[in-house]
């Protein structure tokens, strides 16, 4: 009996502890807060969109360059001598007109040389006259057998020599007249003096450059353009610039005299070569009468650095979107009328800065998603936040 009670006491303790634990757990559950069971939400991402606007758009190409004269040359002395006069315009920056005498070299020696050649010419003319008369007499005597054939040949040779002497004297007169005229250095065009190296009293030699000149009828700007940009310009490096009645216009801009200024130019030619390293083609834009722009327009000064906007080709049905709207592989996300995503391939016409121009794949009025949606899938529902206008420049 005593053994039975000891065994019962040994096993009853743990059972009582387990029973009390169960009762306590049931009490906690029974008296605890109730758990509210909810269904999972179907979360729809909010996205920003823009309305596609298809339009006819004229493309432009940006470039820059420095203004240079169309024509530039050195004023060179063609005869030697002492300088006796220099025009007031012969200073750096001076203006002159075509035909102006810019420098005058002493003429005395060349006038004397011209007189000498005139005297030689008169002597040659007299000698020719005598030779012709002598030949005529010898010819008549030869016909009557009064003189020998040798005497006739001598008269004929004298006549030939007289004629050659006359030609030489005539050439000498022409050269002397030309040298005399060259003592006055005349402006070859309307222009401006870049630099000069001559003063009155100075001796100059034939072939010596005494001034650098440039014309002011036209100014030019050399504009480097990337080869892919030529697709948006009505130009070709394989042929001359086409119709002069439909030139390719260029707007030149630069700060000048404290204000932002603009000038109008036209592309007149391409240099016709592609730089192998930079992949650039140089276009030449030309401005007529750069120093006479009329009214209050400032002159387009040689040496000025300008930004250029080249007016290019017109394209139809072009949609402009920000670069963020186009995904890898040239695709966009269209938000359909029932607010679902549609992935669509597009034709990219041009990429420039933060803007992309599309020329196919998007219709006018369609809604384009601008928000980034990692992991988005075709047909996924979205909630447009707002339709925003065009972005980019």
XYZ file of C-alpha atoms in Angstrom:
393
model
C 0.000 0.000 0.000
C 2.785 2.348 0.927
C 4.504 1.672 -2.439
C 1.344 2.402 -4.379
C 0.915 5.802 -2.719
C 4.548 6.708 -3.429
C 4.196 5.888 -7.127
C 0.933 7.838 -7.384
C 2.537 10.867 -5.755
C 5.469 10.711 -8.168
C 3.314 10.737 -11.347
C 0.430 12.922 -10.178
C 2.581 16.077 -9.789
C 3.500 16.508 -13.492
C -0.082 15.717 -14.563
C -1.415 18.423 -12.304
C 1.123 20.928 -13.673
C 0.192 20.136 -17.293
C -3.518 20.412 -16.477
C -3.056 23.783 -14.817
C -1.052 25.026 -17.859
C -3.835 24.001 -20.210
C -6.451 25.746 -18.102
C -4.301 28.909 -18.025
C -3.818 28.876 -21.830
C -7.549 28.425 -22.409
C -8.186 31.373 -20.142
C -5.739 33.636 -21.995
C -7.226 32.781 -25.374
C -10.755 33.183 -24.096
C -10.141 36.583 -22.541
C -7.726 37.969 -25.276
C -8.663 40.422 -28.112
C -10.389 39.046 -31.140
C -8.327 38.817 -34.377
C -9.892 40.699 -37.294
C -9.582 38.751 -40.515
C -9.133 40.946 -43.602
C -8.708 40.149 -47.268
C -5.458 41.250 -49.006
C -5.659 44.579 -50.954
C -5.133 44.632 -54.755
C -2.676 47.599 -54.809
C -2.630 49.639 -58.103
C 0.493 51.791 -58.745
C -0.044 55.495 -59.421
C 1.817 56.720 -62.536
C 2.416 60.003 -64.297
C 1.415 60.180 -67.951
C 1.534 62.559 -70.885
C -0.794 62.894 -73.833
C 0.912 62.162 -77.160
C 0.651 65.035 -79.584
C 1.521 64.212 -83.190
C 2.544 67.286 -85.159
C 4.566 68.521 -88.097
C 7.942 69.581 -86.775
C 10.947 71.204 -88.423
C 14.198 69.861 -87.041
C 17.129 72.082 -86.135
C 20.793 71.290 -85.626
C 23.009 73.160 -83.159
C 26.620 74.072 -83.935
C 29.150 76.773 -83.161
C 32.102 78.464 -84.793
C 34.088 81.657 -85.286
C 33.386 84.356 -87.874
C 36.025 84.609 -90.623
C 36.191 86.692 -93.823
C 35.219 85.070 -97.098
C 38.272 86.528 -98.862
C 41.617 87.299 -97.258
C 44.852 88.287 -98.977
C 48.210 90.010 -98.590
C 48.949 93.350 -100.233
C 52.248 92.745 -102.018
C 54.573 95.254 -103.679
C 55.014 94.268 -107.344
C 57.826 96.781 -107.953
C 60.699 98.019 -105.819
C 61.035 101.595 -104.623
C 60.573 104.162 -101.911
C 57.087 104.618 -100.491
C 55.941 108.230 -101.009
C 52.323 108.015 -99.803
C 50.159 105.792 -97.600
C 46.358 106.081 -97.510
C 44.705 107.038 -94.172
C 42.826 103.724 -94.300
C 46.117 101.822 -94.133
C 45.899 101.193 -90.392
C 44.799 98.104 -88.518
C 40.995 98.017 -88.751
C 40.793 100.661 -91.484
C 38.055 100.361 -94.115
C 38.650 100.868 -97.838
C 36.727 100.527 -101.098
C 37.624 98.673 -104.245
C 39.913 100.816 -106.425
C 41.261 102.980 -103.579
C 45.012 103.696 -103.805
C 46.395 102.319 -100.557
C 50.151 102.775 -101.075
C 52.104 104.772 -103.654
C 55.736 104.075 -104.617
C 57.999 106.701 -106.171
C 57.289 106.823 -109.923
C 60.248 108.795 -111.324
C 62.443 105.827 -112.289
C 59.508 103.998 -113.872
C 58.391 107.075 -115.821
C 61.926 107.403 -117.179
C 61.978 103.731 -118.107
C 58.676 104.172 -119.931
C 60.070 107.111 -121.918
C 63.088 105.028 -122.898
C 60.895 102.205 -124.170
C 58.826 104.681 -126.181
C 62.045 105.929 -127.806
C 63.092 102.357 -128.574
C 59.676 101.734 -130.068
C 59.949 104.776 -132.336
C 63.412 103.655 -133.484
C 62.116 100.173 -134.213
C 59.202 101.539 -136.210
C 61.611 103.693 -138.287
C 63.941 100.766 -138.883
C 61.017 98.629 -140.005
C 59.874 101.310 -142.435
C 63.348 101.515 -144.005
C 63.639 97.738 -144.152
C 60.306 97.423 -145.933
C 61.286 100.036 -148.549
C 64.700 98.415 -149.116
C 63.136 95.013 -149.505
C 60.625 96.308 -152.024
C 63.416 97.836 -154.184
C 65.488 94.635 -154.020
C 62.465 92.578 -154.991
C 61.867 94.648 -158.151
C 65.536 94.458 -159.121
C 65.567 90.722 -158.571
C 62.625 90.304 -160.941
C 64.576 92.166 -163.644
C 67.732 90.166 -162.866
C 69.583 93.366 -161.943
C 70.859 91.965 -158.598
C 71.749 88.549 -157.328
C 69.543 86.304 -155.234
C 71.894 86.734 -152.276
C 71.258 90.486 -152.188
C 67.532 89.814 -152.261
C 67.817 87.372 -149.351
C 69.827 89.915 -147.362
C 67.059 92.508 -147.737
C 64.450 89.961 -146.721
C 66.423 89.026 -143.592
C 66.811 92.702 -142.653
C 63.030 93.092 -142.884
C 62.446 90.109 -140.602
C 64.875 91.490 -138.015
C 63.164 94.886 -138.110
C 59.793 93.297 -137.495
C 61.143 91.298 -134.518
C 62.719 94.448 -133.083
C 59.376 96.219 -133.301
C 57.639 93.420 -131.423
C 60.317 93.503 -128.687
C 60.033 97.279 -128.372
C 56.245 97.033 -128.132
C 56.563 94.440 -125.346
C 59.027 96.640 -123.495
C 56.574 99.535 -123.605
C 53.787 97.328 -122.217
C 56.036 96.134 -119.386
C 57.156 99.661 -118.532
C 53.530 100.850 -118.487
C 52.596 97.946 -116.225
C 55.497 98.653 -113.833
C 54.509 102.300 -113.690
C 50.912 101.377 -112.894
C 52.111 99.021 -110.166
C 53.690 101.891 -108.268
C 50.144 102.502 -107.025
C 48.869 99.601 -104.905
C 45.116 99.541 -105.434
C 42.497 97.828 -103.226
C 41.214 94.694 -105.003
C 37.832 94.725 -103.192
C 35.823 96.499 -100.526
C 37.513 95.484 -97.335
C 39.335 96.148 -94.130
C 42.966 96.149 -93.054
C 43.904 93.361 -90.671
C 47.518 94.519 -90.234
C 50.051 96.735 -92.059
C 53.830 96.956 -92.178
C 54.584 100.043 -94.269
C 55.172 103.768 -93.749
C 56.021 106.703 -95.987
C 59.734 106.876 -96.750
C 60.230 103.134 -96.366
C 61.893 101.207 -99.202
C 60.034 98.102 -100.313
C 61.183 95.286 -102.561
C 59.303 93.502 -105.291
C 57.300 90.624 -103.747
C 57.331 92.059 -100.210
C 54.025 91.728 -98.289
C 53.215 95.077 -96.714
C 49.665 94.529 -95.407
C 47.038 91.838 -94.701
C 43.543 92.609 -96.012
C 40.147 90.935 -95.947
C 36.894 91.574 -97.766
C 33.690 92.801 -96.107
C 31.201 91.721 -98.772
C 30.601 88.396 -96.999
C 31.539 86.797 -93.696
C 31.626 83.043 -93.152
C 31.265 80.701 -90.198
C 32.662 77.164 -90.273
C 30.130 74.952 -88.458
C 31.127 71.368 -87.522
C 28.132 69.001 -87.510
C 28.022 65.295 -86.581
C 27.479 63.015 -89.551
C 24.191 61.600 -88.171
C 22.787 65.127 -87.912
C 22.973 65.460 -91.712
C 19.839 63.281 -91.852
C 17.860 66.287 -90.593
C 19.327 68.834 -93.032
C 18.565 69.277 -96.756
C 22.271 68.981 -97.575
C 24.657 66.420 -98.980
C 28.432 66.206 -98.882
C 28.286 64.428 -102.250
C 27.022 67.429 -104.230
C 26.989 71.215 -104.161
C 24.362 73.086 -102.161
C 21.270 73.022 -104.319
C 18.808 75.735 -105.266
C 19.943 79.218 -104.300
C 16.270 80.235 -104.144
C 15.706 77.769 -101.278
C 18.807 78.058 -99.097
C 19.281 76.376 -95.741
C 18.878 79.210 -93.209
C 20.999 79.574 -90.090
C 20.388 81.738 -87.027
C 23.617 82.961 -85.426
C 23.609 84.105 -81.796
C 26.250 85.744 -79.631
C 26.522 88.361 -76.883
C 27.768 91.614 -78.371
C 28.041 95.075 -76.804
C 26.345 93.885 -73.647
C 23.302 92.312 -75.361
C 22.349 88.981 -76.899
C 22.338 89.479 -80.678
C 21.152 87.451 -83.662
C 22.166 87.425 -87.330
C 20.693 85.544 -90.290
C 22.929 83.434 -92.520
C 22.642 80.709 -95.170
C 24.579 77.497 -95.681
C 26.399 77.927 -98.995
C 28.523 74.775 -99.121
C 29.981 71.836 -97.248
C 33.650 71.025 -97.101
C 32.829 67.600 -98.481
C 35.067 65.601 -96.150
C 34.253 63.622 -93.013
C 36.757 63.877 -90.173
C 37.777 60.301 -89.401
C 38.342 61.012 -85.698
C 35.487 63.355 -84.756
C 32.934 62.125 -87.331
C 32.210 65.768 -88.096
C 31.340 67.480 -91.383
C 31.996 71.197 -91.726
C 29.226 73.391 -93.129
C 29.989 76.926 -94.307
C 27.383 79.537 -93.390
C 27.618 82.915 -95.081
C 26.368 86.363 -94.041
C 26.068 89.146 -96.612
C 27.451 92.614 -95.742
C 28.432 91.687 -92.169
C 29.439 95.279 -91.325
C 26.272 96.799 -92.766
C 23.344 94.963 -91.158
C 21.059 97.996 -91.273
C 19.097 99.941 -88.651
C 20.172 99.058 -85.127
C 21.620 95.636 -85.946
C 25.251 95.349 -84.834
C 27.999 94.297 -87.266
C 29.015 90.659 -87.391
C 32.646 91.211 -86.513
C 35.387 88.920 -87.785
C 36.676 86.801 -84.901
C 33.364 86.709 -83.014
C 32.436 83.268 -81.613
C 28.792 82.439 -82.357
C 26.261 79.708 -81.588
C 24.356 78.534 -84.666
C 20.901 77.036 -85.108
C 20.670 75.407 -88.533
C 17.080 75.130 -89.766
C 16.571 71.625 -91.117
C 14.002 69.344 -92.738
C 10.313 69.205 -91.820
C 8.840 65.874 -90.640
C 5.185 64.929 -90.208
C 3.475 62.989 -87.376
C 6.286 63.554 -84.897
C 5.684 62.936 -81.168
C 8.097 64.500 -78.689
C 8.629 62.669 -75.394
C 11.151 62.875 -72.538
C 13.991 60.378 -72.677
C 12.643 58.611 -69.566
C 9.517 57.577 -71.471
C 11.421 55.271 -73.839
C 12.620 51.958 -72.442
C 15.493 49.802 -73.622
C 14.815 48.340 -77.032
C 12.917 51.476 -78.159
C 9.671 50.619 -76.420
C 7.137 52.753 -74.562
C 4.401 51.939 -72.044
C 0.991 53.013 -73.313
C -1.774 53.477 -70.733
C -4.955 52.212 -72.385
C -8.468 53.578 -71.896
C -9.127 50.979 -69.159
C -5.917 52.001 -67.336
C -3.817 49.008 -68.274
C -0.256 48.927 -69.558
C 0.503 48.092 -73.171
C 4.144 47.707 -74.196
C 4.710 48.957 -77.722
C 7.737 49.285 -80.035
C 8.279 52.746 -81.525
C 10.302 54.311 -84.335
C 12.838 56.728 -82.872
C 13.483 59.596 -85.275
C 16.005 61.486 -83.190
C 17.595 61.665 -79.745
C 18.751 65.049 -78.530
C 19.507 65.989 -74.937
C 16.665 64.850 -72.658
C 14.199 64.659 -75.553
C 13.370 61.873 -77.988
C 11.361 62.404 -81.169
C 9.169 59.499 -82.301
C 7.996 59.052 -85.858
C 5.869 55.926 -85.555
C 4.395 53.536 -83.008
C 2.387 56.105 -81.028
C -0.867 57.651 -82.205
C -2.052 61.155 -81.525
C -3.911 61.452 -78.225
C -2.631 58.226 -76.662
C -1.467 58.301 -73.048
C 2.211 57.502 -72.444
C 3.479 56.358 -69.049
C 6.406 58.390 -67.735
C 6.948 56.702 -64.348
C 9.503 53.960 -63.844
C 7.792 50.656 -63.017
C 10.332 47.943 -62.182
C 8.838 44.541 -62.853
C 5.775 45.908 -64.672
C 3.974 43.446 -66.904
C 1.814 43.681 -70.001
C -1.803 44.337 -69.061
C -1.021 45.459 -65.501
C -3.507 47.933 -64.047
C -2.250 51.450 -63.189
C -3.777 54.646 -61.915
C -2.784 57.810 -63.894
C -1.967 60.638 -61.505
C -2.326 63.370 -64.106
C -1.760 64.022 -67.777
C 1.137 66.411 -68.160
C 2.196 68.407 -71.193
C 5.272 67.959 -73.336
C 8.606 68.051 -71.621
C 12.067 68.714 -72.952
C 13.257 71.431 -75.285
